Amino acid sequence: MCNRHKSAIEIKMGLDCGGRMGQIILVGINIIFMLMGLGLFVPGIALQTNFDFVTNEIKPVLDEIKVTGVGLGSVIQNLGIGFIILGLFVFLVATLGLLGACCKSKCILTIYAIIVLLLLLAQVTVVILWFTMQNTLNSTVKEELSTVLRNTYNEDSLNGTSQQSNGWNFLFLTLKCCGVNAVTAQTAGDFANTPNWSDKMPGQLIPTSCCKETTAATYTASTDCTNNVANGTFYEQGCYDAMIAKFDTSRYSSILLGTGITVLIIEVIAIIAAICICRGVEDD
């Protein structure tokens, strides 16, 4: 009888110890999550600044390309805001976890564990989709952008009757690019396959907006650039690559990967810690 009673006490003490350890871990994890949530405000603000090229003139062009039914221009324009909202959500979830750990509330901790589990599954899904569909997505967006250029570009002006053409010209000037794909000397690049453009501007290979000497105020360029596409007179980079460069993924890819893996591990520990506290509360 004594041995049985002693075993029950030891088990009870073990559960209490596990619950207290879980509480300490969960408090520490959620303080980190709160800081990470606030930290997401930084890339959110940075992205908003980096994507300021999506002006009212350029947005209609990018909105011709749909991403899950939403215009690409709107997606890019609101990406920074998305990071800020995500940061606020992470902060609120962390506050919920902190409250549940400190108050030892089984109800709050259960809700917290479910939310974190759903976040974990969503993150894993996004990562898998990103690695499996990245190349397909890039080629699809690039091809759609080329199609939009071929079908809509027909005027070499910033204040013409075609809103789409105006948008393209503003895009070329703003990002210092020409067409969707890179342009080489003495060729028309993407504009060779743009019938509406070539029919209206005979003899002119590339638009005035592709020339380095052109400004929005004057909007003029020499025929050396527009008609001859002479070396050093035009923007060689394609606009697709110029937009991708705005994301600057090469600089932050390792940091984002490391942070993502760390967050996944922390989320698993947070779920385990919440379960430990719940068990301790249940046995009290």
Tab-separated table of N, CA, C and O in Angstrom, residues 43-84:
chain	number	residue	atom	x	y	z
A	43	PRO	N	10.358	44.420	-42.157
A	43	PRO	CA	10.297	44.079	-43.586
A	43	PRO	C	9.025	44.589	-44.251
A	43	PRO	O	9.023	44.891	-45.442
A	44	GLY	N	7.927	44.687	-43.470
A	44	GLY	CA	6.681	45.215	-44.021
A	44	GLY	C	6.838	46.650	-44.488
A	44	GLY	O	6.455	47.007	-45.608
A	45	ILE	N	7.453	47.462	-43.644
A	45	ILE	CA	7.698	48.874	-43.995
A	45	ILE	C	8.710	48.959	-45.128
A	45	ILE	O	8.572	49.767	-46.050
A	46	ALA	N	9.749	48.086	-45.073
A	46	ALA	CA	10.782	48.081	-46.119
A	46	ALA	C	10.190	47.716	-47.475
A	46	ALA	O	10.528	48.313	-48.500
A	47	LEU	N	9.284	46.719	-47.494
A	47	LEU	CA	8.657	46.306	-48.745
A	47	LEU	C	7.767	47.411	-49.307
A	47	LEU	O	7.728	47.636	-50.507
A	48	GLN	N	7.056	48.093	-48.415
A	48	GLN	CA	6.217	49.194	-48.873
A	48	GLN	C	7.064	50.269	-49.546
A	48	GLN	O	6.674	50.857	-50.548
A	49	THR	N	8.254	50.498	-48.994
A	49	THR	CA	9.163	51.496	-49.564
A	49	THR	C	9.766	50.986	-50.867
A	49	THR	O	9.899	51.724	-51.841
A	50	ASN	N	10.132	49.702	-50.879
A	50	ASN	CA	10.792	49.101	-52.048
A	50	ASN	C	9.859	48.994	-53.250
A	50	ASN	O	10.298	49.054	-54.389
A	51	PHE	N	8.567	48.824	-52.986
A	51	PHE	CA	7.607	48.640	-54.064
A	51	PHE	C	6.826	49.903	-54.386
A	51	PHE	O	5.718	49.845	-54.912
A	52	ASP	N	7.428	51.054	-54.059
A	52	ASP	CA	6.746	52.309	-54.356
A	52	ASP	C	6.708	52.608	-55.852
A	52	ASP	O	6.102	53.580	-56.291
A	53	PHE	N	7.367	51.738	-56.667
A	53	PHE	CA	7.321	51.931	-58.119
A	53	PHE	C	5.940	51.603	-58.696
A	53	PHE	O	5.616	51.993	-59.818
A	54	VAL	N	5.118	50.875	-57.916
A	54	VAL	CA	3.774	50.532	-58.398
A	54	VAL	C	2.860	51.744	-58.191
A	54	VAL	O	2.087	51.813	-57.238
A	55	THR	N	2.978	52.711	-59.091
A	55	THR	CA	2.185	53.932	-59.021
A	55	THR	C	0.822	53.713	-59.683
A	55	THR	O	0.567	52.649	-60.249
A	56	ASN	N	-0.021	54.724	-59.616
A	56	ASN	CA	-1.345	54.627	-60.240
A	56	ASN	C	-1.257	54.451	-61.750
A	56	ASN	O	-2.168	53.889	-62.370
A	57	GLU	N	-0.152	54.939	-62.349
A	57	GLU	CA	0.032	54.789	-63.794
A	57	GLU	C	0.455	53.365	-64.168
A	57	GLU	O	0.049	52.829	-65.197
A	58	ILE	N	1.303	52.752	-63.326
A	58	ILE	CA	1.865	51.431	-63.624
A	58	ILE	C	0.930	50.294	-63.197
A	58	ILE	O	0.882	49.240	-63.832
A	59	LYS	N	0.161	50.511	-62.148
A	59	LYS	CA	-0.687	49.455	-61.573
A	59	LYS	C	-1.623	48.792	-62.584
A	59	LYS	O	-1.777	47.555	-62.576
A	60	PRO	N	-2.303	49.546	-63.490
A	60	PRO	CA	-3.203	48.885	-64.449
A	60	PRO	C	-2.507	47.848	-65.330
A	60	PRO	O	-3.116	46.844	-65.701
A	61	VAL	N	-1.230	48.085	-65.661
A	61	VAL	CA	-0.469	47.134	-66.481
A	61	VAL	C	-0.265	45.832	-65.715
A	61	VAL	O	-0.526	44.735	-66.224
A	62	LEU	N	0.193	45.935	-64.471
A	62	LEU	CA	0.476	44.749	-63.660
A	62	LEU	C	-0.806	44.021	-63.257
A	62	LEU	O	-0.800	42.801	-63.069
A	63	ASP	N	-1.899	44.766	-63.137
A	63	ASP	CA	-3.172	44.149	-62.750
A	63	ASP	C	-3.766	43.274	-63.855
A	63	ASP	O	-4.720	42.532	-63.612
A	64	GLU	N	-3.207	43.365	-65.064
A	64	GLU	CA	-3.647	42.487	-66.155
A	64	GLU	C	-3.273	41.032	-65.862
A	64	GLU	O	-3.872	40.108	-66.394
A	65	ILE	N	-2.254	40.854	-65.010
A	65	ILE	CA	-1.819	39.503	-64.612
A	65	ILE	C	-2.491	39.164	-63.286
A	65	ILE	O	-2.384	39.925	-62.320
A	66	LYS	N	-3.176	38.044	-63.244
A	66	LYS	CA	-3.923	37.670	-62.051
A	66	LYS	C	-3.194	36.601	-61.234
A	66	LYS	O	-2.682	35.633	-61.778
A	67	VAL	N	-3.133	36.822	-59.929
A	67	VAL	CA	-2.577	35.846	-58.987
A	67	VAL	C	-3.718	35.423	-58.078
A	67	VAL	O	-4.167	36.203	-57.240
A	68	THR	N	-4.210	34.181	-58.278
A	68	THR	CA	-5.400	33.667	-57.580
A	68	THR	C	-6.560	34.664	-57.652
A	68	THR	O	-7.239	34.938	-56.663
A	69	GLY	N	-6.736	35.235	-58.843
A	69	GLY	CA	-7.863	36.125	-59.086
A	69	GLY	C	-7.627	37.584	-58.725
A	69	GLY	O	-8.488	38.427	-58.952
A	70	VAL	N	-6.468	37.891	-58.151
A	70	VAL	CA	-6.148	39.267	-57.744
A	70	VAL	C	-5.060	39.810	-58.655
A	70	VAL	O	-4.108	39.104	-58.994
A	71	GLY	N	-5.183	41.067	-59.062
A	71	GLY	CA	-4.191	41.676	-59.946
A	71	GLY	C	-2.808	41.714	-59.323
A	71	GLY	O	-2.664	41.986	-58.123
A	72	LEU	N	-1.770	41.451	-60.132
A	72	LEU	CA	-0.389	41.428	-59.640
A	72	LEU	C	0.005	42.770	-59.030
A	72	LEU	O	0.723	42.824	-58.037
A	73	GLY	N	-0.474	43.861	-59.629
A	73	GLY	CA	-0.170	45.189	-59.104
A	73	GLY	C	-0.676	45.363	-57.682
A	73	GLY	O	0.027	45.893	-56.813
A	74	SER	N	-1.891	44.882	-57.431
A	74	SER	CA	-2.479	44.973	-56.090
A	74	SER	C	-1.719	44.103	-55.102
A	74	SER	O	-1.515	44.482	-53.946
A	75	VAL	N	-1.300	42.903	-55.573
A	75	VAL	CA	-0.528	41.986	-54.711
A	75	VAL	C	0.777	42.632	-54.272
A	75	VAL	O	1.118	42.659	-53.088
A	76	ILE	N	1.527	43.175	-55.254
A	76	ILE	CA	2.816	43.799	-54.948
A	76	ILE	C	2.624	45.016	-54.052
A	76	ILE	O	3.367	45.225	-53.081
A	77	GLN	N	1.601	45.810	-54.379
A	77	GLN	CA	1.358	47.052	-53.648
A	77	GLN	C	1.020	46.783	-52.181
A	77	GLN	O	1.348	47.588	-51.300
A	78	ASN	N	0.354	45.648	-51.908
A	78	ASN	CA	-0.115	45.363	-50.548
A	78	ASN	C	0.717	44.311	-49.825
A	78	ASN	O	0.352	43.892	-48.728
A	79	LEU	N	1.831	43.881	-50.438
A	79	LEU	CA	2.661	42.845	-49.823
A	79	LEU	C	3.232	43.310	-48.483
A	79	LEU	O	3.252	42.564	-47.502
A	80	GLY	N	3.693	44.538	-48.446
A	80	GLY	CA	4.242	45.093	-47.206
A	80	GLY	C	3.191	45.164	-46.113
A	80	GLY	O	3.453	44.845	-44.945
A	81	ILE	N	1.970	45.571	-46.499
A	81	ILE	CA	0.869	45.641	-45.539
A	81	ILE	C	0.561	44.245	-44.997
A	81	ILE	O	0.251	44.075	-43.816
A	82	GLY	N	0.674	43.236	-45.878
A	82	GLY	CA	0.460	41.852	-45.466
A	82	GLY	C	1.431	41.428	-44.367
A	82	GLY	O	1.045	40.754	-43.407
A	83	PHE	N	2.707	41.822	-44.504
A	83	PHE	CA	3.708	41.517	-43.479
A	83	PHE	C	3.366	42.204	-42.159
A	83	PHE	O	3.532	41.620	-41.083
A	84	ILE	N	2.900	43.438	-42.241
A	84	ILE	CA	2.546	44.183	-41.029
A	84	ILE	C	1.358	43.521	-40.327
A	84	ILE	O	1.362	43.351	-39.094
